[in-house]
Tab-separated table of C-alpha atoms and ligand atoms in Angstrom:
chain	number	residue	atom	x	y	z
K	8	MET	CA	18.906	6.144	26.672
K	9	ASN	CA	21.556	7.527	24.344
K	10	TYR	CA	19.889	7.924	20.966
K	11	LYS	CA	23.191	8.549	19.211
K	12	LYS	CA	24.413	5.016	19.924
K	13	PHE	CA	23.301	1.475	19.222
K	14	PRO	CA	21.480	0.189	22.324
K	15	ASP	CA	23.596	-1.965	24.673
K	16	ASN	CA	21.679	-5.153	23.905
K	17	PHE	CA	21.681	-4.600	20.116
K	18	ILE	CA	21.439	-7.954	18.320
K	19	TRP	CA	24.258	-8.143	15.755
K	20	GLY	CA	24.346	-11.238	13.589
K	21	GLY	CA	23.396	-12.805	10.303
K	22	SER	CA	20.627	-14.474	8.391
K	23	ILE	CA	20.517	-17.595	6.208
K	24	ALA	CA	17.841	-19.920	4.817
K	25	ALA	CA	17.839	-23.725	4.813
K	26	HIS	CA	17.308	-24.309	1.096
K	27	GLN	CA	20.109	-21.907	0.115
K	28	CYS	CA	22.801	-23.490	2.225
K	29	GLU	CA	21.990	-26.961	3.600
K	30	GLY	CA	22.178	-29.194	0.518
K	31	ALA	CA	21.685	-32.865	1.534
K	32	TRP	CA	18.362	-32.737	-0.258
K	33	GLN	CA	17.667	-36.438	0.121
K	34	GLU	CA	19.308	-37.103	3.459
K	35	ASP	CA	17.850	-38.362	6.746
K	36	GLY	CA	14.332	-38.776	5.400
K	37	LYS	CA	13.931	-35.320	3.853
K	38	GLY	CA	11.213	-35.220	1.191
K	39	PRO	CA	11.584	-33.298	-2.065
K	40	SER	CA	10.572	-29.648	-1.827
K	41	ALA	CA	9.371	-27.133	-4.394
K	42	ILE	CA	12.813	-25.544	-4.531
K	43	ASP	CA	14.506	-28.858	-5.300
K	44	TYR	CA	12.879	-28.671	-8.741
K	45	LEU	CA	14.330	-25.242	-9.573
K	46	THR	CA	17.277	-25.122	-11.966
K	47	GLY	CA	20.155	-22.662	-11.755
K	48	GLY	CA	19.936	-19.347	-13.622
K	49	THR	CA	21.913	-16.147	-14.093
K	50	PHE	CA	21.286	-12.393	-14.101
K	51	SER	CA	19.920	-12.605	-17.644
K	52	LYS	CA	18.571	-16.178	-17.650
K	53	ALA	CA	15.679	-16.979	-15.305
K	54	ARG	CA	15.640	-20.140	-13.184
K	55	ARG	CA	13.184	-22.778	-14.408
K	56	VAL	CA	10.888	-25.223	-12.658
K	57	THR	CA	11.062	-28.750	-14.059
K	58	LYS	CA	8.334	-31.383	-13.653
K	59	GLU	CA	10.899	-34.096	-12.950
K	60	ILE	CA	14.530	-34.058	-11.934
K	61	VAL	CA	16.161	-33.985	-15.356
K	62	GLU	CA	19.491	-35.730	-15.821
K	63	GLY	CA	22.198	-33.212	-16.749
K	64	GLU	CA	20.278	-30.188	-15.401
K	65	TYR	CA	21.848	-28.191	-12.577
K	66	TYR	CA	19.782	-27.882	-9.379
K	67	PRO	CA	21.953	-25.718	-7.102
K	68	ASN	CA	19.904	-26.277	-3.937
K	69	HIS	CA	20.568	-30.016	-3.970
K	70	GLU	CA	24.069	-29.324	-2.661
K	71	GLY	CA	23.886	-25.754	-1.360
K	72	ILE	CA	27.122	-25.109	0.495
K	73	ASP	CA	26.743	-28.397	2.418
K	74	PHE	CA	25.792	-26.536	5.619
K	75	TYR	CA	23.828	-29.637	6.662
K	76	HIS	CA	27.195	-31.236	7.430
K	77	THR	CA	29.468	-28.227	7.955
K	78	TYR	CA	27.275	-26.283	10.398
K	79	PRO	CA	29.481	-26.957	13.482
K	80	GLU	CA	32.528	-25.294	11.883
K	81	ASP	CA	30.500	-22.579	10.172
K	82	ILE	CA	28.779	-21.624	13.429
K	83	LYS	CA	32.187	-21.473	15.116
K	84	LEU	CA	33.200	-18.878	12.536
K	85	PHE	CA	30.061	-16.852	13.316
K	86	LYS	CA	30.985	-17.084	16.979
K	87	GLU	CA	34.479	-15.820	16.184
K	88	MET	CA	32.886	-12.715	14.634
K	89	GLY	CA	30.923	-12.240	17.862
K	90	PHE	CA	27.425	-12.966	16.488
K	91	LYS	CA	24.666	-12.481	19.049
K	92	ALA	CA	22.049	-14.125	16.809
K	93	LEU	CA	21.655	-16.200	13.681
K	94	ARG	CA	18.416	-16.360	11.727
K	95	ILE	CA	17.973	-19.784	10.145
K	96	SER	CA	14.948	-21.422	8.587
K	97	ILE	CA	13.676	-24.915	9.269
K	98	ASP	CA	12.909	-26.784	6.064
K	99	TRP	CA	9.337	-28.091	6.275
K	100	SER	CA	10.253	-31.032	4.021
K	101	ARG	CA	12.766	-32.313	6.597
K	102	ILE	CA	10.124	-32.420	9.349
K	103	TYR	CA	7.088	-33.570	7.370
K	104	PRO	CA	8.615	-35.007	4.173
K	105	ASN	CA	5.264	-34.937	2.358
K	106	GLY	CA	3.657	-32.214	4.428
K	107	ASP	CA	0.659	-34.376	5.334
K	108	ASP	CA	2.478	-37.327	6.959
K	109	GLU	CA	0.969	-38.672	10.160
K	110	LYS	CA	4.122	-38.249	12.201
K	111	PRO	CA	7.111	-35.936	11.954
K	112	ASN	CA	10.451	-37.268	10.788
K	113	GLN	CA	12.507	-37.728	13.964
K	114	LYS	CA	15.822	-37.435	12.134
K	115	GLY	CA	14.794	-34.043	10.799
K	116	LEU	CA	13.846	-32.828	14.270
K	117	ASP	CA	17.102	-34.196	15.709
K	118	HIS	CA	19.131	-32.400	13.073
K	119	TYR	CA	17.717	-28.997	13.993
K	120	THR	CA	18.087	-29.803	17.705
K	121	GLN	CA	21.791	-30.219	17.070
K	122	VAL	CA	22.022	-26.988	15.086
K	123	ILE	CA	20.135	-25.040	17.764
K	124	ASP	CA	22.244	-26.594	20.548
K	125	GLN	CA	25.402	-25.674	18.707
K	126	LEU	CA	24.213	-22.080	18.363
K	127	LEU	CA	23.314	-21.870	22.036
K	128	ALA	CA	26.642	-23.391	23.043
K	129	CYS	CA	28.319	-20.598	21.041
K	130	GLY	CA	26.230	-17.925	22.769
K	131	ILE	CA	24.243	-17.258	19.580
K	132	GLU	CA	20.474	-16.743	19.835
K	133	PRO	CA	18.591	-18.758	17.201
K	134	ILE	CA	15.880	-16.860	15.315
K	135	ILE	CA	13.786	-19.321	13.339
K	136	THR	CA	11.939	-18.593	10.084
K	137	LEU	CA	9.088	-21.063	9.708
K	138	PHE	CA	8.572	-20.551	5.969
K	139	HIS	CA	11.400	-19.346	3.770
K	140	PHE	CA	10.277	-20.789	0.396
K	141	GLU	CA	10.527	-24.400	1.641
K	142	MET	CA	7.383	-26.376	0.880
K	143	PRO	CA	7.131	-30.159	0.494
K	144	LEU	CA	6.590	-30.924	-3.196
K	145	HIS	CA	3.669	-33.189	-2.303
K	146	ILE	CA	1.767	-30.146	-1.017
K	147	VAL	CA	2.536	-28.295	-4.241
K	148	ARG	CA	1.312	-31.158	-6.405
K	149	GLU	CA	-1.582	-32.557	-4.346
K	150	TYR	CA	-2.935	-29.444	-2.641
K	151	ASN	CA	-1.822	-26.574	-4.935
K	152	GLY	CA	0.165	-24.965	-2.131
K	153	TRP	CA	-1.251	-21.846	-0.537
K	154	LEU	CA	-4.142	-21.710	-2.981
K	155	ASN	CA	-5.751	-24.362	-0.793
K	156	ARG	CA	-6.894	-23.651	2.751
K	157	LYS	CA	-5.978	-27.222	3.793
K	158	THR	CA	-2.343	-26.142	3.493
K	159	ILE	CA	-2.952	-23.700	6.355
K	160	ASP	CA	-3.852	-26.550	8.723
K	161	LEU	CA	-0.870	-28.624	7.629
K	162	PHE	CA	1.451	-25.673	8.180
K	163	VAL	CA	0.013	-24.896	11.612
K	164	ARG	CA	0.532	-28.546	12.593
K	165	HIS	CA	4.137	-28.409	11.368
K	166	CYS	CA	4.811	-25.196	13.325
K	167	THR	CA	3.142	-26.605	16.445
K	168	THR	CA	5.502	-29.585	16.270
K	169	LEU	CA	8.447	-27.176	16.171
K	170	PHE	CA	7.134	-24.991	19.011
K	171	ASN	CA	6.741	-28.037	21.279
K	172	GLU	CA	10.090	-29.475	20.271
K	173	TYR	CA	12.215	-26.330	20.692
K	174	LYS	CA	10.460	-24.394	23.457
K	175	GLY	CA	12.909	-23.430	26.160
K	176	LYS	CA	15.656	-23.170	23.530
K	177	VAL	CA	14.178	-20.834	20.923
K	178	LYS	CA	12.513	-17.544	21.813
K	179	TYR	CA	12.301	-15.671	18.477
K	180	TRP	CA	10.265	-17.003	15.553
K	181	VAL	CA	9.260	-15.569	12.202
K	182	THR	CA	6.159	-16.914	10.442
K	183	PHE	CA	6.850	-15.979	6.808
K	184	ASN	CA	9.678	-14.531	4.783
K	185	GLU	CA	8.645	-11.815	2.318
K	186	ILE	CA	5.044	-12.759	1.553
K	187	ASN	CA	4.668	-9.190	0.339
K	188	HIS	CA	5.947	-10.390	-3.052
K	189	LEU	CA	2.520	-11.958	-3.552
K	190	ASP	CA	-0.052	-9.565	-4.878
K	191	PRO	CA	-2.520	-9.599	-7.776
K	192	SER	CA	-0.302	-7.056	-9.552
K	193	CYS	CA	2.637	-9.537	-9.622
K	194	ASP	CA	3.639	-11.650	-12.590
K	195	PHE	CA	2.096	-14.985	-11.755
K	196	ASP	CA	4.866	-16.775	-13.623
K	197	SER	CA	7.696	-15.087	-11.706
K	198	ILE	CA	10.043	-17.234	-9.698
K	199	PHE	CA	8.903	-15.565	-6.462
K	200	THR	CA	5.324	-16.668	-7.098
K	201	TYR	CA	6.415	-20.278	-7.384
K	202	MET	CA	8.814	-20.142	-4.419
K	203	LEU	CA	6.349	-18.405	-2.135
K	204	ALA	CA	2.983	-19.708	-3.263
K	205	GLY	CA	4.026	-23.313	-3.842
K	206	VAL	CA	1.779	-23.386	-6.900
K	207	GLU	CA	2.827	-24.569	-10.369
K	208	TYR	CA	2.126	-22.081	-13.160
K	209	ASP	CA	-0.354	-24.203	-15.084
K	210	VAL	CA	-2.606	-24.470	-12.015
K	211	ILE	CA	-3.233	-20.736	-11.872
K	212	LYS	CA	-6.347	-20.162	-13.948
K	213	ASN	CA	-7.332	-16.678	-12.901
K	214	PRO	CA	-4.057	-14.972	-11.915
K	215	LYS	CA	-5.391	-11.886	-10.140
K	216	GLN	CA	-8.009	-13.753	-8.128
K	217	ASP	CA	-5.686	-16.677	-7.330
K	218	LEU	CA	-2.810	-14.424	-6.247
K	219	ALA	CA	-5.178	-12.517	-3.943
K	220	THR	CA	-6.442	-15.795	-2.456
K	221	ILE	CA	-2.885	-17.072	-1.943
K	222	GLY	CA	-1.790	-13.801	-0.284
K	223	TYR	CA	-4.812	-13.942	1.981
K	224	ASN	CA	-4.428	-17.624	2.906
K	225	MET	CA	-0.818	-17.054	3.932
K	226	THR	CA	-1.809	-14.027	6.008
K	227	LEU	CA	-4.424	-16.138	7.775
K	228	ALA	CA	-1.874	-18.941	8.261
K	229	SER	CA	0.505	-16.506	9.943
K	230	ALA	CA	-2.170	-15.384	12.407
K	231	LYS	CA	-3.058	-18.997	13.242
K	232	VAL	CA	0.594	-19.834	13.806
K	233	VAL	CA	1.060	-16.853	16.130
K	234	ALA	CA	-1.946	-17.940	18.223
K	235	ALA	CA	-0.721	-21.560	18.347
K	236	ALA	CA	2.725	-20.372	19.451
K	237	LYS	CA	1.410	-18.167	22.250
K	238	GLU	CA	-0.694	-21.021	23.564
K	239	ILE	CA	2.382	-23.223	23.849
K	240	ASP	CA	4.633	-20.554	25.309
K	241	PRO	CA	3.347	-17.020	25.912
K	242	SER	CA	6.924	-15.764	26.157
K	243	PHE	CA	7.661	-16.629	22.515
K	244	GLN	CA	8.315	-13.529	20.400
K	245	ILE	CA	6.811	-13.912	16.943
K	246	GLY	CA	7.441	-11.674	13.986
K	247	GLY	CA	6.875	-11.360	10.267
K	248	VAL	CA	9.623	-10.571	7.764
K	249	PHE	CA	8.971	-8.301	4.793
K	250	GLY	CA	11.210	-7.425	1.873
K	251	LEU	CA	10.704	-3.731	1.252
K	252	THR	CA	11.851	-1.141	-1.180
K	253	CYS	CA	10.900	2.521	-1.089
K	254	TYR	CA	9.734	3.987	-4.361
K	255	TYR	CA	10.722	7.494	-5.362
K	256	PRO	CA	8.605	9.463	-7.800
K	257	GLN	CA	10.324	9.870	-11.157
K	258	THR	CA	9.326	13.563	-11.252
K	259	CYS	CA	7.886	15.961	-8.691
K	260	HIS	CA	4.570	16.009	-10.525
K	261	PRO	CA	1.852	15.380	-7.901
K	262	ALA	CA	0.500	12.445	-9.926
K	263	ASP	CA	3.938	10.793	-9.814
K	264	ASN	CA	4.195	11.315	-6.083
K	265	LEU	CA	0.839	9.640	-5.627
K	266	GLN	CA	1.938	6.760	-7.862
K	267	ALA	CA	5.126	6.313	-5.794
K	268	PHE	CA	2.983	6.144	-2.656
K	269	PHE	CA	0.788	3.428	-4.201
K	270	ASP	CA	3.825	1.466	-5.404
K	271	THR	CA	5.491	1.553	-1.967
K	272	ASN	CA	2.194	0.743	-0.326
K	273	ARG	CA	1.644	-2.349	-2.449
K	274	ASP	CA	3.973	-4.225	-0.098
K	275	PHE	CA	2.032	-3.360	3.040
K	276	TYR	CA	-1.348	-5.071	3.026
K	277	GLN	CA	-0.171	-8.252	4.729
K	278	MET	CA	2.031	-6.279	7.125
K	279	ASP	CA	-0.894	-4.060	8.109
K	280	THR	CA	-2.847	-7.233	8.888
K	281	PHE	CA	0.040	-8.808	10.807
K	282	VAL	CA	0.390	-5.730	13.006
K	283	ASN	CA	-3.186	-4.446	13.300
K	284	GLY	CA	-5.074	-7.753	13.125
K	285	ILE	CA	-7.449	-6.365	10.498
K	286	PHE	CA	-7.345	-6.989	6.751
K	287	PRO	CA	-7.159	-3.437	5.388
K	288	ARG	CA	-10.152	-1.701	3.917
K	289	TYR	CA	-8.056	-0.083	1.138
K	290	LYS	CA	-7.089	-3.526	-0.173
K	291	LEU	CA	-10.677	-4.742	-0.145
K	292	ALA	CA	-11.651	-1.602	-2.075
K	293	GLU	CA	-8.930	-2.327	-4.645
K	294	TYR	CA	-10.111	-5.950	-4.951
K	295	GLU	CA	-13.710	-4.950	-5.415
K	296	LYS	CA	-12.773	-2.582	-8.238
K	297	ASN	CA	-10.839	-5.399	-9.912
K	298	GLY	CA	-13.520	-8.039	-9.578
K	299	ILE	CA	-11.577	-9.975	-6.939
K	300	HIS	CA	-13.516	-11.663	-4.181
K	301	LEU	CA	-12.201	-12.789	-0.798
K	302	GLU	CA	-14.131	-15.004	1.574
K	303	ILE	CA	-13.449	-13.362	4.960
K	304	SER	CA	-15.720	-14.956	7.548
K	305	GLU	CA	-16.381	-13.638	11.035
K	306	LYS	CA	-14.244	-16.522	12.294
K	307	ASP	CA	-11.366	-15.390	10.077
K	308	ARG	CA	-11.681	-11.867	11.443
K	309	GLN	CA	-11.235	-13.214	14.982
K	310	VAL	CA	-8.252	-15.304	13.894
K	311	LEU	CA	-6.556	-12.248	12.383
K	312	LEU	CA	-7.223	-10.224	15.512
K	313	ASN	CA	-5.766	-12.945	17.759
K	314	GLY	CA	-2.663	-13.421	15.649
K	315	LYS	CA	-0.866	-10.100	15.816
K	316	VAL	CA	2.928	-10.166	15.671
K	317	ASP	CA	5.323	-8.890	18.349
K	318	PHE	CA	7.940	-7.471	16.017
K	319	LEU	CA	8.711	-6.765	12.364
K	320	GLY	CA	11.688	-7.960	10.371
K	321	LEU	CA	12.827	-5.762	7.506
K	322	ASN	CA	14.757	-7.159	4.546
K	323	TYR	CA	16.293	-4.206	2.757
K	324	TYR	CA	18.583	-4.196	-0.253
K	325	SER	CA	17.696	-1.299	-2.505
K	326	SER	CA	15.235	1.387	-3.531
K	327	SER	CA	13.319	1.861	-6.769
K	328	VAL	CA	11.929	4.608	-8.929
K	329	SER	CA	8.241	4.537	-9.667
K	330	PRO	CA	7.596	4.805	-13.419
K	331	SER	CA	6.158	8.221	-14.154
K	332	VAL	CA	2.548	8.514	-15.156
K	333	VAL	CA	3.257	11.808	-16.932
K	334	VAL	CA	6.606	11.237	-18.701
K	335	LYS	CA	6.319	9.785	-22.184
K	336	GLU	CA	6.513	5.997	-22.477
K	337	ASN	CA	9.799	5.904	-24.445
K	338	GLU	CA	11.645	7.953	-21.803
K	339	LYS	CA	10.751	5.681	-18.931
K	340	ILE	CA	12.634	2.422	-18.928
K	341	ASP	CA	16.393	2.034	-19.241
K	342	GLY	CA	16.931	-1.573	-18.277
K	343	VAL	CA	14.291	-4.221	-17.897
K	344	LEU	CA	15.694	-5.985	-14.862
K	345	ALA	CA	17.205	-2.968	-13.202
K	346	GLY	CA	14.139	-0.733	-13.586
K	347	ILE	CA	14.470	3.021	-13.965
K	348	SER	CA	17.877	4.272	-12.967
K	349	ASN	CA	18.212	6.797	-10.194
K	350	PRO	CA	20.935	9.311	-11.171
K	351	TYR	CA	21.839	9.804	-7.503
K	352	LEU	CA	22.592	6.141	-6.770
K	353	GLU	CA	25.099	3.485	-7.741
K	354	ALA	CA	24.018	-0.083	-8.380
K	355	SER	CA	25.372	-3.537	-7.563
K	356	ASP	CA	26.597	-5.877	-10.326
K	357	TRP	CA	23.045	-7.273	-10.368
K	358	GLY	CA	21.476	-3.834	-10.872
K	359	TRP	CA	20.206	-3.400	-7.296
K	360	LYS	CA	20.420	0.305	-6.373
K	361	ILE	CA	22.576	1.015	-3.321
K	362	ASP	CA	20.629	3.388	-1.103
K	363	PRO	CA	21.525	3.573	2.621
K	364	VAL	CA	19.365	6.675	3.144
K	365	GLY	CA	16.413	4.673	1.817
K	366	LEU	CA	16.923	2.359	4.804
K	367	ARG	CA	16.645	5.267	7.242
K	368	TYR	CA	13.558	6.454	5.398
K	369	LEU	CA	11.865	3.064	5.569
K	370	LEU	CA	12.735	2.494	9.235
K	371	ASN	CA	11.192	5.859	10.082
K	372	TYR	CA	8.176	5.180	7.889
K	373	LEU	CA	7.512	1.811	9.553
K	374	ASP	CA	8.070	3.302	12.976
K	375	ARG	CA	5.424	5.979	12.410
K	376	ARG	CA	2.989	3.656	10.640
K	377	TYR	CA	3.172	1.056	13.419
K	378	HIS	CA	3.613	3.307	16.442
K	379	GLY	CA	7.124	2.368	17.511
K	380	ILE	CA	6.870	-1.401	16.960
K	381	PRO	CA	10.181	-3.218	17.686
K	382	MET	CA	12.050	-3.947	14.451
K	383	ILE	CA	15.017	-6.032	13.370
K	384	ILE	CA	16.779	-5.706	10.050
K	385	THR	CA	16.519	-9.358	9.110
K	386	GLU	CA	18.361	-9.090	5.783
K	387	ASN	CA	20.685	-6.586	4.137
K	388	GLY	CA	23.905	-6.958	2.215
K	389	LEU	CA	25.728	-6.695	-1.077
K	390	GLY	CA	25.676	-9.480	-3.658
K	391	ALA	CA	29.000	-9.132	-5.495
K	392	VAL	CA	31.565	-11.047	-7.533
K	393	ASP	CA	34.338	-11.892	-5.053
K	394	GLU	CA	37.548	-13.417	-6.242
K	395	LEU	CA	40.428	-15.231	-4.595
K	396	ASP	CA	43.746	-13.499	-5.248
K	397	SER	CA	47.021	-15.298	-5.901
K	398	ASN	CA	47.586	-15.594	-2.127
K	399	GLY	CA	44.209	-17.219	-1.632
K	400	LYS	CA	42.709	-14.096	0.006
K	401	VAL	CA	39.501	-12.183	-0.761
K	402	HIS	CA	39.608	-8.398	-0.531
K	403	ASP	CA	36.100	-6.935	-0.447
K	404	PRO	CA	36.350	-3.213	0.389
K	405	TYR	CA	33.116	-2.615	-1.574
K	406	ARG	CA	31.198	-4.786	0.921
K	407	ILE	CA	32.700	-2.966	3.917
K	408	GLU	CA	31.759	0.338	2.285
K	409	TYR	CA	28.197	-0.825	1.610
K	410	LEU	CA	27.692	-2.040	5.170
K	411	ARG	CA	29.371	0.975	6.786
K	412	LYS	CA	27.017	3.375	5.004
K	413	HIS	CA	23.987	1.327	6.023
K	414	PHE	CA	25.161	1.165	9.655
K	415	VAL	CA	25.530	4.958	9.726
K	416	GLU	CA	21.924	5.294	8.553
K	417	MET	CA	20.742	2.706	11.096
K	418	ARG	CA	22.382	4.805	13.798
K	419	ASN	CA	20.680	7.885	12.380
K	420	ALA	CA	17.332	6.072	12.471
K	421	ILE	CA	17.924	5.125	16.118
K	422	ASP	CA	18.706	8.780	16.741
K	423	ASP	CA	15.391	9.604	15.036
K	424	GLY	CA	13.744	7.502	17.757
K	425	VAL	CA	13.204	4.261	15.823
K	426	ASN	CA	12.943	1.131	17.987
K	427	LEU	CA	15.571	-0.946	16.166
K	428	MET	CA	16.547	-4.116	18.050
K	429	GLY	CA	19.088	-5.678	15.757
K	430	TYR	CA	20.822	-6.187	12.460
K	431	LEU	CA	21.204	-9.549	10.732
K	432	MET	CA	23.389	-9.392	7.647
K	433	TRP	CA	22.126	-11.563	4.774
K	434	GLY	CA	24.294	-14.492	3.834
K	435	PRO	CA	27.218	-14.047	6.268
K	436	ILE	CA	28.624	-17.103	4.533
K	437	ASP	CA	28.359	-17.314	0.710
K	438	LEU	CA	25.330	-19.337	-0.337
K	439	VAL	CA	23.073	-20.048	-3.324
K	440	SER	CA	21.257	-16.934	-4.591
K	441	ALA	CA	17.477	-17.190	-4.314
K	442	THR	CA	16.600	-15.265	-7.446
K	443	THR	CA	19.301	-16.537	-9.807
K	444	GLY	CA	20.475	-19.771	-8.166
K	445	GLU	CA	24.094	-18.664	-8.584
K	446	MET	CA	27.058	-19.054	-6.241
K	447	LYS	CA	28.688	-16.208	-8.146
K	448	LYS	CA	26.432	-13.685	-6.385
K	449	ARG	CA	28.227	-13.690	-3.053
K	450	TYR	CA	27.225	-11.874	0.128
K	451	GLY	CA	29.407	-13.472	2.791
K	452	PHE	CA	32.038	-12.442	5.266
K	453	ILE	CA	33.155	-16.019	4.634
K	454	TYR	CA	34.042	-17.135	1.121
K	455	VAL	CA	32.937	-20.635	0.128
K	456	ASN	CA	35.200	-22.102	-2.516
K	457	LYS	CA	32.484	-23.457	-4.773
K	458	GLN	CA	31.739	-22.278	-8.307
K	459	ASP	CA	28.676	-22.551	-10.513
K	460	ASP	CA	30.393	-25.026	-12.825
K	461	GLY	CA	30.715	-27.470	-9.920
K	462	THR	CA	34.424	-26.863	-9.270
K	463	GLY	CA	35.894	-25.880	-5.896
K	464	ASP	CA	36.580	-27.788	-2.701
K	465	GLY	CA	34.023	-25.997	-0.512
K	466	ARG	CA	36.774	-24.539	1.667
K	467	ARG	CA	35.810	-21.606	3.927
K	468	ILE	CA	38.027	-18.493	3.660
K	469	LYS	CA	37.641	-15.329	5.724
K	470	LYS	CA	37.244	-12.222	3.553
K	471	ASP	CA	38.590	-8.831	4.710
K	472	SER	CA	35.045	-7.923	5.803
K	473	PHE	CA	35.180	-10.750	8.380
K	474	GLU	CA	37.581	-8.857	10.669
K	475	TRP	CA	35.775	-5.599	9.993
K	476	TYR	CA	32.359	-6.931	11.084
K	477	LYS	CA	34.009	-8.538	14.116
K	478	SER	CA	35.320	-5.153	15.216
K	479	VAL	CA	31.946	-3.495	14.533
K	480	ILE	CA	30.260	-6.010	16.834
K	481	ALA	CA	32.991	-5.804	19.488
K	482	SER	CA	32.547	-2.025	19.633
K	483	ASN	CA	28.723	-2.274	19.407
K	484	GLY	CA	28.738	-0.242	16.215
K	485	GLU	CA	31.092	2.476	17.496
K	486	ASN	CA	33.983	1.455	15.325
K	487	LEU	CA	32.876	1.664	11.718
K	488	ALA	CA	36.247	2.686	10.287
A	524	BGP	C1	15.573	-12.116	-0.247
A	524	BGP	C2	15.396	-13.537	0.240
A	524	BGP	C3	16.682	-14.234	0.555
A	524	BGP	C4	17.887	-13.819	-0.244
A	524	BGP	C5	17.902	-12.353	-0.634
A	524	BGP	C6	18.927	-11.970	-1.660
A	524	BGP	O1	14.464	-11.756	-1.008
A	524	BGP	O2	14.646	-13.547	1.428
A	524	BGP	O3	16.422	-15.613	0.550
A	524	BGP	O4	18.230	-14.686	-1.208
A	524	BGP	O5	16.651	-11.923	-1.090
A	524	BGP	O6	18.519	-12.350	-2.939
A	524	BGP	P1	19.479	-13.105	-3.915
A	524	BGP	O7	19.893	-14.344	-3.217
A	524	BGP	O8	18.714	-13.411	-5.120
A	524	BGP	O9	20.591	-12.175	-4.170
């Protein structure tokens, strides 16, 4: 083993999610999903949930980038770059349009069969996310999403359908994307709470208790799904994906260091359960102090123990600074959305701090915390404003620079002994932003000619970073120039 190099079988590729790219929101029997009721937003204007589809409102996920129809050509472009894997999600509302239907929708299953077959034909390993913010609206409205334990059974049934349908073709599965954004300390009316929890704001009566229950129910659902998968095919590899940021203390005061530890740690309680099979004692202690009660039966404990994951997926974009507990209030905040600025780091146009060393730190931290568990970077990338020049080309040296620095730190982490299996760049083709609903926030190696005002012909154009990533993959990470 040469620790200075990426391993020979390193999985280079990309990551996308159904609701952000497919469009075709009413095609082939798909039911409406929670996301279909989210309007577009911007950096300064939050997306909104509407009760009905309102005429004249813009719902960016209804069209996405039309990947539902363009996937054969788009996958060919991924193949041209040399992708070894593509992480996609399967939209629950295409398979069970209402979530509780008696039978799955055959057209939905057939669609994903074709996508998976196309990937395999191109030599690209499919990695499937089972829940990436895609919940049938009927479950939101009739069951209150993950607040209700019945949703767990419906989800397990949905996943079991997929395991039986795609076994032999798909080996890698991910139960949930970023459930760590659900915690009693979160804003219950944030967009992430709606997208993840599948619960409308007015249903949440006791935010702290309800958010704890939702976070717990999803953790239990993941364990049940892992057990169901292993029963169908013990060779399946099942993981959980977490969106992490490392928090730096604002000062070197010991109290600030402790606060930074607690802030970083907030994202770990579900991950600890996924990996160790035990709901952590520190979280129960926190709940008790805050008057939060969880019903964890002996049966649940067994379920958690039998549902441990095989690998972890890390979504990493930026780091944060933990607000000081000793610095005066008026010296703390310098931008509501961007948080406290770190004088050592630059930020993206959307205020996300660019911190490649933070990636090395987190990879090492996870490695030590979970005793060398296999990891994949399941998302990473730079959301930027890309523009076509007068020759119809997109020059994106800033993206190449961002990725190069992160790849150097990945290599350093491998040299540190971290068991890193792969890297999947987020949004290898431009798609709808999850947090703002914009097309303007572009991540891709491939430009999609579609603008937020509805103009553009949807044409795919290779950016400069396309050739660069191709040469990175061809050289297995040797050639980063
Ligand atoms: C992650 C989500 C992705 C993706 C990414 C970038 O949290 O898993 O779905 O969207 O963030 O965020 P955004 O699209 O808002 O730039």
